[in-house]
Coordinates of C-alpha atoms in Angstrom, one line a residue:
Chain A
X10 CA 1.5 30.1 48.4
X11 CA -0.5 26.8 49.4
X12 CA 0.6 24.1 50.8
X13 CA 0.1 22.0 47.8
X14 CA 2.4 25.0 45.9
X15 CA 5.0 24.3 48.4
X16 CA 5.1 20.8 48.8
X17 CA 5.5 21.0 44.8
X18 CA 7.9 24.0 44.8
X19 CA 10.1 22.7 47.5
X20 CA 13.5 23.3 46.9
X21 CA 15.2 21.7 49.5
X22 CA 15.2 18.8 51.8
X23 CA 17.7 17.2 54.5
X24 CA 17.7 13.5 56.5
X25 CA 18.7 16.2 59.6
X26 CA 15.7 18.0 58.9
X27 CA 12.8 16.1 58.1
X28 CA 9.4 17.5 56.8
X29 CA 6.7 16.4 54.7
X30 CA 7.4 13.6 52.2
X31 CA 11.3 13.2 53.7
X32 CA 11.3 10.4 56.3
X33 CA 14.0 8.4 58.0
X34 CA 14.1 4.8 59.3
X35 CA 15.7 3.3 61.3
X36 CA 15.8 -1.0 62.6
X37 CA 16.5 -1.8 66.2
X38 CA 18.2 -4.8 66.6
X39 CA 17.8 -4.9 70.7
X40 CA 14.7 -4.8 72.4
X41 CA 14.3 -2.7 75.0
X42 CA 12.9 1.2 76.3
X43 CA 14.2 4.0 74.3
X44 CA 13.5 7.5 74.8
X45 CA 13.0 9.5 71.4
X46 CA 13.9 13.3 71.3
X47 CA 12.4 15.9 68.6
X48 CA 14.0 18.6 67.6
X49 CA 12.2 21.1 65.9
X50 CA 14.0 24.0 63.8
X51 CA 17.4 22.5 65.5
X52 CA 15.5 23.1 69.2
X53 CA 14.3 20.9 71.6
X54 CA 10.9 20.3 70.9
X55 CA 9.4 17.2 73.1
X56 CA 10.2 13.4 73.6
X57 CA 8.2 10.4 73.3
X58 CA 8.9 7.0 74.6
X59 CA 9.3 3.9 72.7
X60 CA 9.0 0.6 73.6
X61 CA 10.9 -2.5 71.2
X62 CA 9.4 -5.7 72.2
X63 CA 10.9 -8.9 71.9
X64 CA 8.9 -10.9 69.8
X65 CA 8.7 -9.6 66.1
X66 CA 5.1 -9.9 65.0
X67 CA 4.1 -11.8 62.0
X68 CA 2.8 -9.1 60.1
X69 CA 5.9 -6.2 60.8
X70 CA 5.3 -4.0 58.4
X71 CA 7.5 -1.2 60.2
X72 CA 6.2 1.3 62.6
X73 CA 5.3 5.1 61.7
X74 CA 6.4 7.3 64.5
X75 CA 4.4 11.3 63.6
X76 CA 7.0 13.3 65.5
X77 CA 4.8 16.5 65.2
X78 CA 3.1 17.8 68.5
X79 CA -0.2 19.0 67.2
X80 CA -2.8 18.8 70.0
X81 CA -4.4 15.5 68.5
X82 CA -1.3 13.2 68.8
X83 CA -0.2 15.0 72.1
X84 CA -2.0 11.8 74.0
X85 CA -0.5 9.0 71.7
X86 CA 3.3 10.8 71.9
X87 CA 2.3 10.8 75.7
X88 CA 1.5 7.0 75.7
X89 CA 4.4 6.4 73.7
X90 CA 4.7 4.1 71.0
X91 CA 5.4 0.3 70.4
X92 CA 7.7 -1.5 68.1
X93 CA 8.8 -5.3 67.2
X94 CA 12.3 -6.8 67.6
X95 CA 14.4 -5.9 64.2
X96 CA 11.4 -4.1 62.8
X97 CA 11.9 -0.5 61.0
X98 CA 10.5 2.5 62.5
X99 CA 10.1 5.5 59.9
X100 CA 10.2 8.6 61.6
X101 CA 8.4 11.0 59.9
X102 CA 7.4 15.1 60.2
X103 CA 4.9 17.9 59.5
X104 CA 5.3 20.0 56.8
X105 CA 5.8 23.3 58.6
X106 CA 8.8 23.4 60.5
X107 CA 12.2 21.0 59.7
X108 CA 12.1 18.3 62.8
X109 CA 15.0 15.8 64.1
X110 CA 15.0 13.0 66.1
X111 CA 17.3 11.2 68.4
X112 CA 16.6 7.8 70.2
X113 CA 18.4 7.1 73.0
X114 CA 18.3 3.4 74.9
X115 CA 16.8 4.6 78.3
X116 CA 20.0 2.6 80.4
X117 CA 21.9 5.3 79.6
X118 CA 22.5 8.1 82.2
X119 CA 20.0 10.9 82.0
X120 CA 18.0 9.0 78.8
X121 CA 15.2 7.7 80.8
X122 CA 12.9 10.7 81.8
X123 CA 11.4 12.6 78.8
X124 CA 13.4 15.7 78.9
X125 CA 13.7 16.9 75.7
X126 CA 17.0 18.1 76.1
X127 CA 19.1 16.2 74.2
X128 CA 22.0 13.9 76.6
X129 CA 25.6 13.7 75.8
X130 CA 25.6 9.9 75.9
X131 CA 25.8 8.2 72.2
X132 CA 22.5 8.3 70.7
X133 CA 21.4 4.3 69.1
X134 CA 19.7 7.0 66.7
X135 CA 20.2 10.0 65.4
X136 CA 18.2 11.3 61.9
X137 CA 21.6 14.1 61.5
X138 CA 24.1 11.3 61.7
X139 CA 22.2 8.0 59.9
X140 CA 24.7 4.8 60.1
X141 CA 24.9 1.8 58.3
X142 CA 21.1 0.4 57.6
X143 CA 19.5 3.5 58.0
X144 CA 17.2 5.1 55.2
X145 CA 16.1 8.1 54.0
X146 CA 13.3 8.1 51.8
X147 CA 11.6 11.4 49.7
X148 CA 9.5 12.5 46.9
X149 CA 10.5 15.3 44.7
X150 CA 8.2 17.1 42.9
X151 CA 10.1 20.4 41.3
X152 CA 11.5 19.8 38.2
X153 CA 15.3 20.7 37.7
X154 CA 18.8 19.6 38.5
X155 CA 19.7 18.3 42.4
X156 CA 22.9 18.2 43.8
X157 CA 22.9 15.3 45.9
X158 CA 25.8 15.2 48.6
X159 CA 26.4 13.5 51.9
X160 CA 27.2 16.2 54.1
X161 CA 29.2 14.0 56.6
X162 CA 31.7 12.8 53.5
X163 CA 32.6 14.9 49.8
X164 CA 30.0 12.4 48.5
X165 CA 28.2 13.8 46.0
X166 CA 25.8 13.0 42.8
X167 CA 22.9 14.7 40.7
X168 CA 19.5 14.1 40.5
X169 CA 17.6 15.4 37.1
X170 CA 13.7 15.2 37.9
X171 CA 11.6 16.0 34.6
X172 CA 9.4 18.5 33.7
X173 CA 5.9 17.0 33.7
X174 CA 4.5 15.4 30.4
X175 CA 0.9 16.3 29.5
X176 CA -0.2 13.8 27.8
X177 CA -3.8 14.9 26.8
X178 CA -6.5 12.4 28.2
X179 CA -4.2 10.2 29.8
X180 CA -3.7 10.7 33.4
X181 CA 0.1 10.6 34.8
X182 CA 0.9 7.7 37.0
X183 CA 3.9 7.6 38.8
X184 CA 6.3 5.2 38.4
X185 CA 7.9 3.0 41.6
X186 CA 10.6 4.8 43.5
X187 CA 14.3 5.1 42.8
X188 CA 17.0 3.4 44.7
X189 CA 20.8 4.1 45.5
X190 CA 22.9 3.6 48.1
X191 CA 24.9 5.8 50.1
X192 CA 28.8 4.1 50.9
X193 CA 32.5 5.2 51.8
X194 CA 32.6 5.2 47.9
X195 CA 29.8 7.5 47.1
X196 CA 26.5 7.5 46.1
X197 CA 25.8 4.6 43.8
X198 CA 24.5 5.4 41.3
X199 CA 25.7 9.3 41.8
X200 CA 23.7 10.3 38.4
X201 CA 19.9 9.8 38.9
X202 CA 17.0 10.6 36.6
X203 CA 14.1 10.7 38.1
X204 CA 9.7 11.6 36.9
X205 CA 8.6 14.1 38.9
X206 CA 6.6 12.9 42.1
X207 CA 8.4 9.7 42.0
X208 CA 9.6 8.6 45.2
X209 CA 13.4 8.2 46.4
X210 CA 15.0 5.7 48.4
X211 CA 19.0 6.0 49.8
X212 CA 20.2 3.5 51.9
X213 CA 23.2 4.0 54.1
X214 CA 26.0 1.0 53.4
X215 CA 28.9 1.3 55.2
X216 CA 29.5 5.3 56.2
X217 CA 27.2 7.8 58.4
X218 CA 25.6 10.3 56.3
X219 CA 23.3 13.3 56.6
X220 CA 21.6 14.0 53.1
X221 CA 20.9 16.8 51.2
X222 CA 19.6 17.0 48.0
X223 CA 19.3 20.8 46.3
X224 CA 17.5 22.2 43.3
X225 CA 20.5 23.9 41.7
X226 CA 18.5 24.7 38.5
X227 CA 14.6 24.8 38.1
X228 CA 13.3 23.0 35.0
X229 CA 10.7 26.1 34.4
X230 CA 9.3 23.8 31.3
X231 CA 9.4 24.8 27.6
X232 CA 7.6 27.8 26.8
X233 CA 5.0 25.5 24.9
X234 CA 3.8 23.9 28.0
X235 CA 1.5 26.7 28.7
X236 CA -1.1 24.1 28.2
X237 CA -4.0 25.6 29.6
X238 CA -4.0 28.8 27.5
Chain B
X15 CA -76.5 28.9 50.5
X16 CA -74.3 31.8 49.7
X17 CA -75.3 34.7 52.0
X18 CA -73.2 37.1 49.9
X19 CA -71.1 37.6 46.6
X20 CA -68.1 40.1 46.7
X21 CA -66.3 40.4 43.0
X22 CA -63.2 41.8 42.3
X23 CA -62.8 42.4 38.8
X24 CA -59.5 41.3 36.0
X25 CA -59.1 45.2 35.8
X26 CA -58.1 45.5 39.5
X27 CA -56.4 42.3 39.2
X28 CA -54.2 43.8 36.6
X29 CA -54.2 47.1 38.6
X30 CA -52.5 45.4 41.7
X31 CA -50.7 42.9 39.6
X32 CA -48.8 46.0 37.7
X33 CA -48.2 47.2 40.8
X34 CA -46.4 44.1 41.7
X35 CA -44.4 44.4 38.8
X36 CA -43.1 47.7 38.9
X37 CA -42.0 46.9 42.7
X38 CA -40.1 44.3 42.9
X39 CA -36.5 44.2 42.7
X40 CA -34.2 41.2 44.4
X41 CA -30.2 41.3 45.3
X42 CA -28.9 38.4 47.5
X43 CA -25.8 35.7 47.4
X44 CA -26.3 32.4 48.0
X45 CA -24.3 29.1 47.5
X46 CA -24.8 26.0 45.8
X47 CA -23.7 22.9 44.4
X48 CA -22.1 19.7 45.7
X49 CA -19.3 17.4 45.0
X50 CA -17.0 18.9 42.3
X51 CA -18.2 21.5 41.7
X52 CA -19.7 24.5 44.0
X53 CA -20.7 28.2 43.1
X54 CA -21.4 31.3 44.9
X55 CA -23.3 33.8 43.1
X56 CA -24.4 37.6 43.7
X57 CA -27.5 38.0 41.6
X58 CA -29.3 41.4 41.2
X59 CA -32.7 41.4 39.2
X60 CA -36.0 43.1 38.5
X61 CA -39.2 42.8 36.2
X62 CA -38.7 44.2 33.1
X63 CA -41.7 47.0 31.6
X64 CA -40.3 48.6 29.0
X65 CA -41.1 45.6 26.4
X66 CA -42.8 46.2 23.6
X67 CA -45.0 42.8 25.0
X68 CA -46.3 43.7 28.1
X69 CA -46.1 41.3 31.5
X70 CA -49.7 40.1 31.6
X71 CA -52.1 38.3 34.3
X72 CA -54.6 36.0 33.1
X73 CA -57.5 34.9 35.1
X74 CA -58.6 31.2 34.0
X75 CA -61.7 29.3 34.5
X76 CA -60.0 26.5 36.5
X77 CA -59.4 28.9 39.2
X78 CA -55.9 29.8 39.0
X79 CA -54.4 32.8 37.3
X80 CA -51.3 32.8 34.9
X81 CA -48.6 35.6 34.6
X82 CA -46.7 35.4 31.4
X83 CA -44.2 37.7 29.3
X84 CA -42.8 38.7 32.5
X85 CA -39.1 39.2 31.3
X86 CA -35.7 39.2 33.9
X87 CA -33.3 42.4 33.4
X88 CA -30.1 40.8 35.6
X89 CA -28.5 44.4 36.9
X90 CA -26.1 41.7 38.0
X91 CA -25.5 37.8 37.9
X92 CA -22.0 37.1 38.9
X93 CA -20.9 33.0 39.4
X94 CA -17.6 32.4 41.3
X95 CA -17.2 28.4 40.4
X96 CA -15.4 26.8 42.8
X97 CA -13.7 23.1 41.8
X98 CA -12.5 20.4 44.1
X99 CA -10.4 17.9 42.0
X100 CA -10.3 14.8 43.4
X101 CA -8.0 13.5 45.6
X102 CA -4.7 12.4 44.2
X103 CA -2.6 10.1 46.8
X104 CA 1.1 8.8 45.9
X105 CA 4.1 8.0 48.0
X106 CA 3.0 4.2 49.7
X107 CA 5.9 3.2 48.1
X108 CA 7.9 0.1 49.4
X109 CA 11.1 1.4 51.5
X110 CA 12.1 -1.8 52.7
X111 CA 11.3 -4.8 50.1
X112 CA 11.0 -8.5 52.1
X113 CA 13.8 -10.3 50.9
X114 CA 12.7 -13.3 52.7
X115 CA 9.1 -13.8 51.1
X116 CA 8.6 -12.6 47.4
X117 CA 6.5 -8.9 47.0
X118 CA 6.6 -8.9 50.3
X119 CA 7.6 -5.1 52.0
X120 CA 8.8 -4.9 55.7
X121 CA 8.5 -0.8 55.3
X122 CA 6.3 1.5 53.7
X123 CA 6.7 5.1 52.8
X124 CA 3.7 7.0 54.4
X125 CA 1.4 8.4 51.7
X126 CA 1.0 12.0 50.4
X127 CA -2.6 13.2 49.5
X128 CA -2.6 15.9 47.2
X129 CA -5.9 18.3 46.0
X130 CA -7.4 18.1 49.4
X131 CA -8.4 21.8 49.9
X132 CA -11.4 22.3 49.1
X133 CA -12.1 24.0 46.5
X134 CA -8.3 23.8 45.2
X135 CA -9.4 25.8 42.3
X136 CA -11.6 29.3 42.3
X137 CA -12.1 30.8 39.1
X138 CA -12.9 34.5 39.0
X139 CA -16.4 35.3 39.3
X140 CA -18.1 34.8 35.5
X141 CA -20.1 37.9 35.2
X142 CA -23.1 36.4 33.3
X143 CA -25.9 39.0 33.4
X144 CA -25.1 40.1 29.9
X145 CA -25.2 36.4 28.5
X146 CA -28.5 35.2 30.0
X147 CA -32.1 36.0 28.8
X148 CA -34.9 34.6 31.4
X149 CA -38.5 34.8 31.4
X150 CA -40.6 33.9 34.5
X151 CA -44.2 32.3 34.2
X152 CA -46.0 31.9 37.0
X153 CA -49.1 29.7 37.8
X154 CA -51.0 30.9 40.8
X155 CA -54.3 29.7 42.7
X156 CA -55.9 31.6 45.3
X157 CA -57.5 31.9 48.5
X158 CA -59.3 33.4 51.0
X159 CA -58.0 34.3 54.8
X160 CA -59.4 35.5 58.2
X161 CA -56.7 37.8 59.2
X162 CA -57.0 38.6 62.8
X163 CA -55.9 42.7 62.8
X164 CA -52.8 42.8 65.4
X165 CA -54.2 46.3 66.5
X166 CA -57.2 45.1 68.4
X167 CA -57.7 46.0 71.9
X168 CA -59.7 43.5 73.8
X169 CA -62.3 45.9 75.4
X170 CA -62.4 47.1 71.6
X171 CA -65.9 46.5 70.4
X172 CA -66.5 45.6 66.7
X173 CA -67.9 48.8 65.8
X174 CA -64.6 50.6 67.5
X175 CA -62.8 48.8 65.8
X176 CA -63.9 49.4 62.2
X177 CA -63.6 53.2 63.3
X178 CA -60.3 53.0 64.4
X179 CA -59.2 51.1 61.6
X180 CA -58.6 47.5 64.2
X181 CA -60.9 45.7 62.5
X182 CA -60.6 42.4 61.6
X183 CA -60.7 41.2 57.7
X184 CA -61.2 38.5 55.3
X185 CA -58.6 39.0 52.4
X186 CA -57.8 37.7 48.9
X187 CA -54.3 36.0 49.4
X188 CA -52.5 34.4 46.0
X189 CA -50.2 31.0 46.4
X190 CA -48.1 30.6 43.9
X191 CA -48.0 26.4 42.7
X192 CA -45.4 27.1 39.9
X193 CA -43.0 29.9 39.4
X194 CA -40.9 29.2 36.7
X195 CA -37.4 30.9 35.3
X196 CA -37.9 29.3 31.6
X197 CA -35.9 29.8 29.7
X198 CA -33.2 30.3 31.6
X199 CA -30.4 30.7 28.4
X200 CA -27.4 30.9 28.1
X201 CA -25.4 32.4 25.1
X202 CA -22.8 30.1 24.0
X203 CA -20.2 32.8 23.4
X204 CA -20.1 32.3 27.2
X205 CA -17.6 29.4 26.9
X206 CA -14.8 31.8 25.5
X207 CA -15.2 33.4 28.7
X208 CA -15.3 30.5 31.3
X209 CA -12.2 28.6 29.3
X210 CA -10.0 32.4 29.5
X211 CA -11.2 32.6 33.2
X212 CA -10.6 28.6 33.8
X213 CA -6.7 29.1 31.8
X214 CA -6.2 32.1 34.1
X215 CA -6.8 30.5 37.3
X216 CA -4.5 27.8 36.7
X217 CA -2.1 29.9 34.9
X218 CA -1.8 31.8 38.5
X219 CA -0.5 28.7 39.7
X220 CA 3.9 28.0 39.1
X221 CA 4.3 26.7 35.8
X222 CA 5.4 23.7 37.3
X223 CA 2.7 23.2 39.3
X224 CA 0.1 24.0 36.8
X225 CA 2.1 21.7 34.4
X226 CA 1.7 18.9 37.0
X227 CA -2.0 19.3 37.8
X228 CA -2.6 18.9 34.0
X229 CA -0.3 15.9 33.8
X230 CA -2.0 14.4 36.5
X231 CA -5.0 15.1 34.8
X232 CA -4.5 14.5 31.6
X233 CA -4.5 17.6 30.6
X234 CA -7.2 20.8 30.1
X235 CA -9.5 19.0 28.0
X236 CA -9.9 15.3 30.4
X237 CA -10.3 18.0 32.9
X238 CA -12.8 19.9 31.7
X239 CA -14.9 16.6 30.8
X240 CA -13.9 14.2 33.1
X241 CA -13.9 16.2 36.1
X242 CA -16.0 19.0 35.8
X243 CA -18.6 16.7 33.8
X244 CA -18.8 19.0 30.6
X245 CA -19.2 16.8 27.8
X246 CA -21.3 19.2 25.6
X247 CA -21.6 22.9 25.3
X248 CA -20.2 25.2 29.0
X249 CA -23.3 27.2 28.4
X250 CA -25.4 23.9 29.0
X251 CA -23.7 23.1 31.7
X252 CA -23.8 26.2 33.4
X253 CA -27.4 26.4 33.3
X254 CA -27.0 22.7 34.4
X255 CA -25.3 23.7 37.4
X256 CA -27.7 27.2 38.2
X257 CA -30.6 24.5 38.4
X258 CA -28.9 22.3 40.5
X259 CA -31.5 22.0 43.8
X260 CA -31.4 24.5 46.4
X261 CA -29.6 26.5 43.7
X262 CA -29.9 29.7 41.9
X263 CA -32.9 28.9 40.2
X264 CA -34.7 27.4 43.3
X265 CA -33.7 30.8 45.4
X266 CA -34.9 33.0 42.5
X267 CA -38.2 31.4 42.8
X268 CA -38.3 31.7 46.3
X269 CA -37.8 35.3 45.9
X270 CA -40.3 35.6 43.4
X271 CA -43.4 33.7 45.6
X272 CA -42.5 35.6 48.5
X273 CA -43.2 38.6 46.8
X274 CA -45.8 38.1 45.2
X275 CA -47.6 36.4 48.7
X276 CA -47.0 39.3 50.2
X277 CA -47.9 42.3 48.0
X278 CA -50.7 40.3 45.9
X279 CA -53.2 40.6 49.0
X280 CA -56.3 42.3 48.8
X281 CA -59.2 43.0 51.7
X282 CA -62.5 41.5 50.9
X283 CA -64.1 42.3 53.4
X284 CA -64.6 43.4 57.1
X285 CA -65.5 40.9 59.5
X286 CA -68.1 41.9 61.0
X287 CA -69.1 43.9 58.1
X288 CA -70.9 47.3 59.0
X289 CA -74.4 47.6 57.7
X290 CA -75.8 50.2 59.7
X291 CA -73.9 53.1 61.7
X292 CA -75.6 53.4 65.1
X293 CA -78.4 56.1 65.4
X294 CA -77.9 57.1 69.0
X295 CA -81.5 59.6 67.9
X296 CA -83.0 56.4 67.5
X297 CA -81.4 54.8 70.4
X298 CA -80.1 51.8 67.7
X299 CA -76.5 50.4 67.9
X300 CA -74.5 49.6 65.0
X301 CA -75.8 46.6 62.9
X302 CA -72.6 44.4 62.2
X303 CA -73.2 41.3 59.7
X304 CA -70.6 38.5 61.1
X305 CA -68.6 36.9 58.4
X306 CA -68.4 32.6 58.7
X307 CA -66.6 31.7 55.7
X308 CA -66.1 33.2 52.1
X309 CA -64.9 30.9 49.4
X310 CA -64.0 31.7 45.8
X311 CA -63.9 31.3 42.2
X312 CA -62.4 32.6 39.5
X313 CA -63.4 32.8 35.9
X314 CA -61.9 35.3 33.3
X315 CA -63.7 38.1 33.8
X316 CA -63.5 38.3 37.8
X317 CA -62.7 36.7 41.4
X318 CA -65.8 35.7 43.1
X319 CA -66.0 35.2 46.3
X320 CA -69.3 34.0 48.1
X321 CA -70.1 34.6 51.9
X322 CA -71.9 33.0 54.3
X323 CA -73.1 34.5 57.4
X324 CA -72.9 33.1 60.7

């Protein structure tokens, strides 16, 4: 299978797991050093260092933070990255392998050097356990029905994503992304219809949450849609 | 002031030129194209002789000769198309909107580019030997050389050498200006067969993702024109695409000239040319008649070439 069949076959995804289109984000409110630990398949993997200046800067946009470790971003994780005062940083992953992250302010005991090893202090971040603020963002391709569920409450919705609609000389464009939010009270709304390739935003409200959202049952498309025969 | 004349008539001309025919044969791969669309192709071919019109060499007053009804059998001609769609990028979307100043978006979601494997789509090779009828013409002028024989000892003396076969030569050499595959067609029935081999690579594909390629692209048809540029009939396009430069065409060609430079060479003459064996009775060495230049002409009877000594 290639990676474009995957990426469009995926089945799965998870905030605690990040990879490919899923991202998380994440505002910090103090300035200050913080240390920012990867997990990869649920192991330590490597940290990287970042830095939350005081100032925000005109232009925040939010920061990207490309946990992966592939040989060309092993010097900027090494250099560590930079952030404004109450600007987002998305963290996001590689396709190949489900990553995690947790950010730790470096005053904590332990939370300064780069260790990857993950300390027992509480984390100001943590991609298994979002808070309050936090978002999770993802595109889902497969068509079918999702079961949509905080993992961390008995929250729980659907998600119907559509089969894809040939519409002969007219090229599909995608339409802006969906939004809920994730509370004490559930997923609001908990019944979402989505295109296919449209994006998804969940914001957390008021509860900690780790999402998951599941294909229970693939849309395989009408037997008609055997368009290119 | 021509010193000499050396003729070689249209009969040896055909002579060697039949010879030519009967031994060539070409099998190579090669790749070509650019952009959307690239091919790789496996091409087997010889001269045909077994037509009823026979592959003929004309010699022409303007100095050139023409080859004509010399007709392609493709033992093979397979085409593996290769297509890179373009790019497709989504995701970009606005996480975080700017509540504070109106379309404004303090996060972004990082984009996704799709179709960037290249090519993302490899039809089977199109086996097109039994759709394509080619004829080569080819417009040749020629030339004399000095060949310097590799052989040659240097204590060798002239006379030694044209005993022991070293000796040096002026040949006849041909350099082909034009070589032409015309036509080069195509049977249209060949569109059947690209559409059933273009449905049956994407058909390989999950439903869903085949289904969402064609979405994306509005569908077989937009694809088909918009992207792979066929607006007209496949079989045009193919040959389109086979003339592309540097392509299949262009290689056969090469093939063709190559072959014909090297087997269409003829010796003239020795230089020096023996006129006299030595008479060691007589106490005379050989007489050797140095060779300065030879030029030639052609008309339709015979190639002419004149000497001058020196």
């Amino acid at each position: 299978m290639t990676d474009l069949e995957k990426l469009m076959m995926q089945s799965k995804v998870d905030s605690g797991a990040l990879s490919g289109p899923s991202v998380v984000a994440h505002r910090f409110d103090q300035a200050g050093d913080y240390v920012v630990r990867v997990l990869k398949r649920a192991r330590p993997s490597h940290a990287v260092r970042l830095t939350v200046g005081k100032r925000a800067r005109k232009d925040a946009a939010g920061t990207h933070l490309n946990v992966t470790r592939a040989a060309s971003a092993e010097k900027a994780l090494a250099k560590g990255i930079r952030a404004s005062h109450k600007e987002y940083v998305l963290f996001k992953a590689p396709s190949d392998a489900p990553h995690a992250v947790v950010v730790h302010a470096t005053g904590a005991a332990e939370a300064g050097d780069l260790k990857p090893d993950i300390p027992a202090e509480t984390a100001e971040f943590d991609s298994r356990r979002l808070g309050p603020g936090d978002v999770f963002s993802t595109i889902l391709f497969r068509p079918g029905t999702y079961v949509l569920k905080n993992k961390l409450s008995k929250a729980a919705g659907t998600i119907a994503v559509s089969y894809p609609v040939i519409t002969p000389r007219v090229p599909y464009k995608v339409p802006g992304p969906v939004r809920i939010k994730c509370g004490r009270d559930g997923f609001r709304p908990a019944t979402i219809k989505m295109k296919p390739a449209q994006g998804l935003v969940i914001t957390m409200v008021d509860t900690e949450a780790r999402i998951t959202i599941v294909l229970e049952s693939p849309d395989e498309g009408p037997a008609s849609a055997a368009a290119a025969s | 002031m021509t010193d000499f004349t050396v003729a070689v008539s249209s009969d040896v001309v055909e002579e060697a030129f039949a010879d030519i025919v009967e031994d060539f044969s070409a099998d190579f791969g090669g790749d070509s194209g650019s952009g959307v669309v690239q091919l790789h192709y496996e091409v087997a071919f010889h001269f045909r002789n077994d037509t009823a019109v026979k592959p003929r060499i004309t010699l022409n007053d303007d100095n050139t000769l023409s080859v004509s009804n010399l007709k392609v059998l493709w033992d093979k001609l397979d085409v593996t198309i290769g297509i890179d769609l373009p790019t497709w990028t989504i995701g970009g979307f606005c996480i975080i909107p700017d509540l504070v100043h109106k379309g404004g978006c303090n996060l972004r979601a990082p984009t996704v580019t799709l179709f960037g494997a290249n090519p993302d789509i490899t039809l089977p090779p199109l086996k097109l030997d039994g759709f394509i009828n080619s004829e080569i013409t080819i417009n040749t002028s020629v030339a004399t050389a000095h060949v310097t024989n590799a052989n040659r000892t240097s204590g060798e003396s002239d006379y030694d050498a044209h005993v022991n076969q070293h000796a040096n030569e002026w040949q006849l050499k041909i350099h082909p200006r034009h070589v032409n595959v015309l036509p080069i067609e195509i049977d249209d029935s060949v569109a059947a067969v690209f559409k059933a081999e273009f449905s049956q690579a994407l058909n390989s594909l999950p439903a869903p993702v085949r289904d969402m390629i064609l979405a994306i692209f509005g569908g077989v048809e937009w694809l088909i024109e918009h992207i792979l540029g066929i607006v007209g009939e496949i079989s045009d396009w193919l040959v389109q695409q086979l003339s592309v430069p540097h392509g299949l065409l262009d290689a056969i060609e090469t093939k063709i000239i190559d072959h014909f430079e090297e087997k269409f060479t003829r010796t003239l003459t020795e230089d020096p040319r023996l006129l006299m064996k030595p008479d060691p009775a007589k106490s005379l060495g050989p007489l050797m008649l140095p060779i300065a230049a030879l030029s030639l002409t052609i008309n339709s009877h015979e190639i002419v070439a004149e000497g001058k000594v020196g």
